Amino acid sequence: MPNNSTKMKRTILFLMTLFLLFSCTFKDTKVCTIKGQMIGCNCKTLFLFKSNQDFRYLSEKILIDENNSFEHSITNPTGERYSLSVEEELNKGTGYRINFFTDAKSIEFKIHSIDQMTKNEINGSQLSSKFLQFEIEEKMWLDSNQNKNTSNQDSIFKV
């Protein structure tokens, strides 16, 4: 017959096991919801992927509805930069990406066609908005200096 000390040890071991089981199953789940509107683009699908990954193998497809809207939840997003790309533009080989960070619970996009990309908007994520503004300014500078000295272009790409 086990003594009180053995019973107490078993009880403590049982309670610790229960605690560990419950603490492992109830993790904090973070979700970032992205939603947006496609403007001037007759597209049906977006690809979502981390910017450092190959979209052909490591992307999620997001369907665009009949109102040219989309919505998708990213579960446990990382601090990395993510990209949205229009399937039709990827098939053309343009590499048109909308880059963003998942630093907010909800991020809203207004995505224009590639020829109007300077009108794109990102709301809800301060870091993404600033990064988008940088990309727009970079594109405008490169477009306006396209025929000038190519060493200037090389230096901005290095930066």
Short mmCIF file of C-alpha atoms in Angstrom, two decimals:
data_model
loop_
_atom_site.label_atom_id
_atom_site.label_comp_id
_atom_site.label_asym_id
_atom_site.label_seq_id
_atom_site.Cartn_x
_atom_site.Cartn_y
_atom_site.Cartn_z
CA MET A 1 0.00 0.00 0.00
CA PRO A 2 1.49 3.35 -1.09
CA ASN A 3 2.21 5.90 1.59
CA ASN A 4 1.05 9.51 1.62
CA SER A 5 4.31 10.77 0.13
CA THR A 6 3.93 8.54 -2.94
CA LYS A 7 0.28 9.58 -3.38
CA MET A 8 1.28 13.23 -3.20
CA LYS A 9 4.03 12.74 -5.81
CA ARG A 10 1.62 11.00 -8.17
CA THR A 11 -0.97 13.73 -7.72
CA ILE A 12 1.58 16.46 -8.43
CA LEU A 13 2.89 14.57 -11.47
CA PHE A 14 -0.65 14.13 -12.77
CA LEU A 15 -1.49 17.83 -12.31
CA MET A 16 1.76 18.92 -13.99
CA THR A 17 1.01 16.65 -16.96
CA LEU A 18 -2.49 18.14 -17.29
CA PHE A 19 -1.06 21.65 -17.11
CA LEU A 20 1.49 20.92 -19.84
CA LEU A 21 -1.13 19.36 -22.09
CA PHE A 22 -3.46 22.34 -21.80
CA SER A 23 -0.72 24.94 -22.15
CA CYS A 24 0.46 23.30 -25.39
CA THR A 25 -3.00 23.12 -26.95
CA PHE A 26 -4.12 26.66 -26.16
CA LYS A 27 -1.40 28.73 -27.81
CA ASP A 28 -1.92 32.39 -28.57
CA THR A 29 -3.10 32.41 -32.16
CA LYS A 30 -2.46 35.65 -34.00
CA VAL A 31 -4.41 36.50 -37.11
CA CYS A 32 -3.90 39.27 -39.65
CA THR A 33 -6.86 39.78 -41.96
CA ILE A 34 -6.12 41.29 -45.35
CA LYS A 35 -8.90 42.57 -47.54
CA GLY A 36 -9.10 44.83 -50.49
CA GLN A 37 -10.44 46.05 -53.75
CA MET A 38 -8.95 45.51 -57.21
CA ILE A 39 -9.36 48.60 -59.40
CA GLY A 40 -8.96 48.61 -63.18
CA CYS A 41 -7.92 45.00 -63.24
CA ASN A 42 -9.89 42.08 -64.64
CA CYS A 43 -8.18 39.49 -62.52
CA LYS A 44 -9.54 36.48 -60.70
CA THR A 45 -6.71 35.32 -58.44
CA LEU A 46 -4.01 36.75 -56.18
CA PHE A 47 -1.02 34.85 -54.88
CA LEU A 48 0.04 35.46 -51.27
CA PHE A 49 3.58 34.54 -50.27
CA LYS A 50 6.50 35.64 -48.14
CA SER A 51 8.62 37.98 -50.23
CA ASN A 52 11.68 35.77 -49.98
CA GLN A 53 9.85 32.67 -51.21
CA ASP A 54 9.11 31.36 -54.68
CA PHE A 55 5.42 31.94 -55.34
CA ARG A 56 5.21 28.91 -57.65
CA TYR A 57 5.76 26.54 -54.75
CA LEU A 58 5.03 28.39 -51.52
CA SER A 59 2.02 30.61 -52.13
CA GLU A 60 -1.61 30.66 -51.17
CA LYS A 61 -4.27 31.48 -53.75
CA ILE A 62 -6.81 34.14 -52.89
CA LEU A 63 -9.87 34.31 -55.11
CA ILE A 64 -11.23 37.69 -56.16
CA ASP A 65 -15.03 37.86 -56.11
CA GLU A 66 -17.43 39.34 -58.68
CA ASN A 67 -17.17 42.75 -56.95
CA ASN A 68 -13.37 42.74 -57.48
CA SER A 69 -12.87 42.29 -53.72
CA PHE A 70 -10.86 39.82 -51.70
CA GLU A 71 -10.40 38.82 -48.07
CA HIS A 72 -8.00 36.39 -46.47
CA SER A 73 -6.72 35.63 -42.96
CA ILE A 74 -3.07 34.93 -42.27
CA THR A 75 -2.72 32.78 -39.15
CA ASN A 76 0.37 33.34 -36.99
CA PRO A 77 2.06 35.73 -39.42
CA THR A 78 5.78 36.23 -39.15
CA GLY A 79 7.57 39.57 -39.05
CA GLU A 80 8.73 39.05 -42.62
CA ARG A 81 7.56 41.01 -45.63
CA TYR A 82 4.69 39.42 -47.54
CA SER A 83 3.70 39.96 -51.16
CA LEU A 84 0.47 39.86 -53.13
CA SER A 85 0.77 39.28 -56.85
CA VAL A 86 -1.91 39.21 -59.51
CA GLU A 87 -1.88 35.83 -61.24
CA GLU A 88 -2.26 37.32 -64.72
CA GLU A 89 0.71 39.66 -64.17
CA LEU A 90 2.87 36.80 -62.93
CA ASN A 91 1.97 34.83 -66.04
CA LYS A 92 3.13 37.80 -68.16
CA GLY A 93 6.39 37.89 -66.22
CA THR A 94 6.04 41.49 -65.00
CA GLY A 95 6.81 40.63 -61.38
CA TYR A 96 4.18 43.15 -60.20
CA ARG A 97 4.00 42.72 -56.41
CA ILE A 98 2.26 44.56 -53.62
CA ASN A 99 4.53 44.24 -50.60
CA PHE A 100 3.30 44.56 -47.02
CA PHE A 101 4.02 43.68 -43.41
CA THR A 102 1.58 41.96 -41.05
CA ASP A 103 2.04 44.40 -38.18
CA ALA A 104 -1.69 44.94 -37.67
CA LYS A 105 -4.78 42.81 -37.10
CA SER A 106 -6.48 44.14 -40.23
CA ILE A 107 -4.96 45.62 -43.40
CA GLU A 108 -6.96 47.09 -46.29
CA PHE A 109 -5.71 47.42 -49.85
CA LYS A 110 -6.73 49.33 -52.94
CA ILE A 111 -4.79 47.71 -55.75
CA HIS A 112 -4.70 49.25 -59.20
CA SER A 113 -3.56 47.73 -62.46
CA ILE A 114 0.17 47.74 -63.18
CA ASP A 115 0.03 50.90 -65.30
CA GLN A 116 -1.64 52.76 -62.38
CA MET A 117 0.34 51.17 -59.54
CA THR A 118 1.34 54.57 -58.10
CA LYS A 119 -2.31 54.90 -56.99
CA ASN A 120 -2.14 51.79 -54.77
CA GLU A 121 -3.12 52.27 -51.12
CA ILE A 122 -2.51 50.27 -47.96
CA ASN A 123 -4.35 51.19 -44.75
CA GLY A 124 -4.14 49.70 -41.27
CA SER A 125 -0.40 48.99 -41.27
CA GLN A 126 1.85 51.97 -40.74
CA LEU A 127 5.00 50.09 -41.81
CA SER A 128 3.34 48.82 -45.00
CA SER A 129 2.08 52.29 -45.89
CA LYS A 130 5.56 53.77 -45.51
CA PHE A 131 7.13 50.96 -47.53
CA LEU A 132 4.55 51.43 -50.30
CA GLN A 133 5.29 55.16 -50.39
CA PHE A 134 9.00 54.39 -50.74
CA GLU A 135 8.32 51.97 -53.62
CA ILE A 136 6.13 54.54 -55.41
CA GLU A 137 8.75 57.26 -55.03
CA GLU A 138 11.45 54.89 -56.23
CA LYS A 139 9.41 53.96 -59.32
CA MET A 140 8.68 57.59 -60.13
CA TRP A 141 12.36 58.52 -59.74
CA LEU A 142 13.49 55.60 -61.91
CA ASP A 143 10.88 56.44 -64.58
CA SER A 144 11.91 60.10 -64.67
CA ASN A 145 15.63 59.28 -64.78
CA GLN A 146 15.43 56.36 -67.17
CA ASN A 147 17.43 58.04 -69.93
CA LYS A 148 20.01 59.61 -67.60
CA ASN A 149 23.26 58.13 -66.44
CA THR A 150 22.79 54.43 -65.59
CA SER A 151 25.28 54.70 -62.73
CA ASN A 152 22.56 56.60 -60.82
CA GLN A 153 20.23 53.64 -61.28
CA ASP A 154 22.94 51.24 -60.17
CA SER A 155 23.53 53.27 -57.02
CA ILE A 156 19.86 53.31 -56.02
CA PHE A 157 19.60 49.56 -56.48
CA LYS A 158 22.60 49.12 -54.18
CA VAL A 159 20.89 51.29 -51.56
#
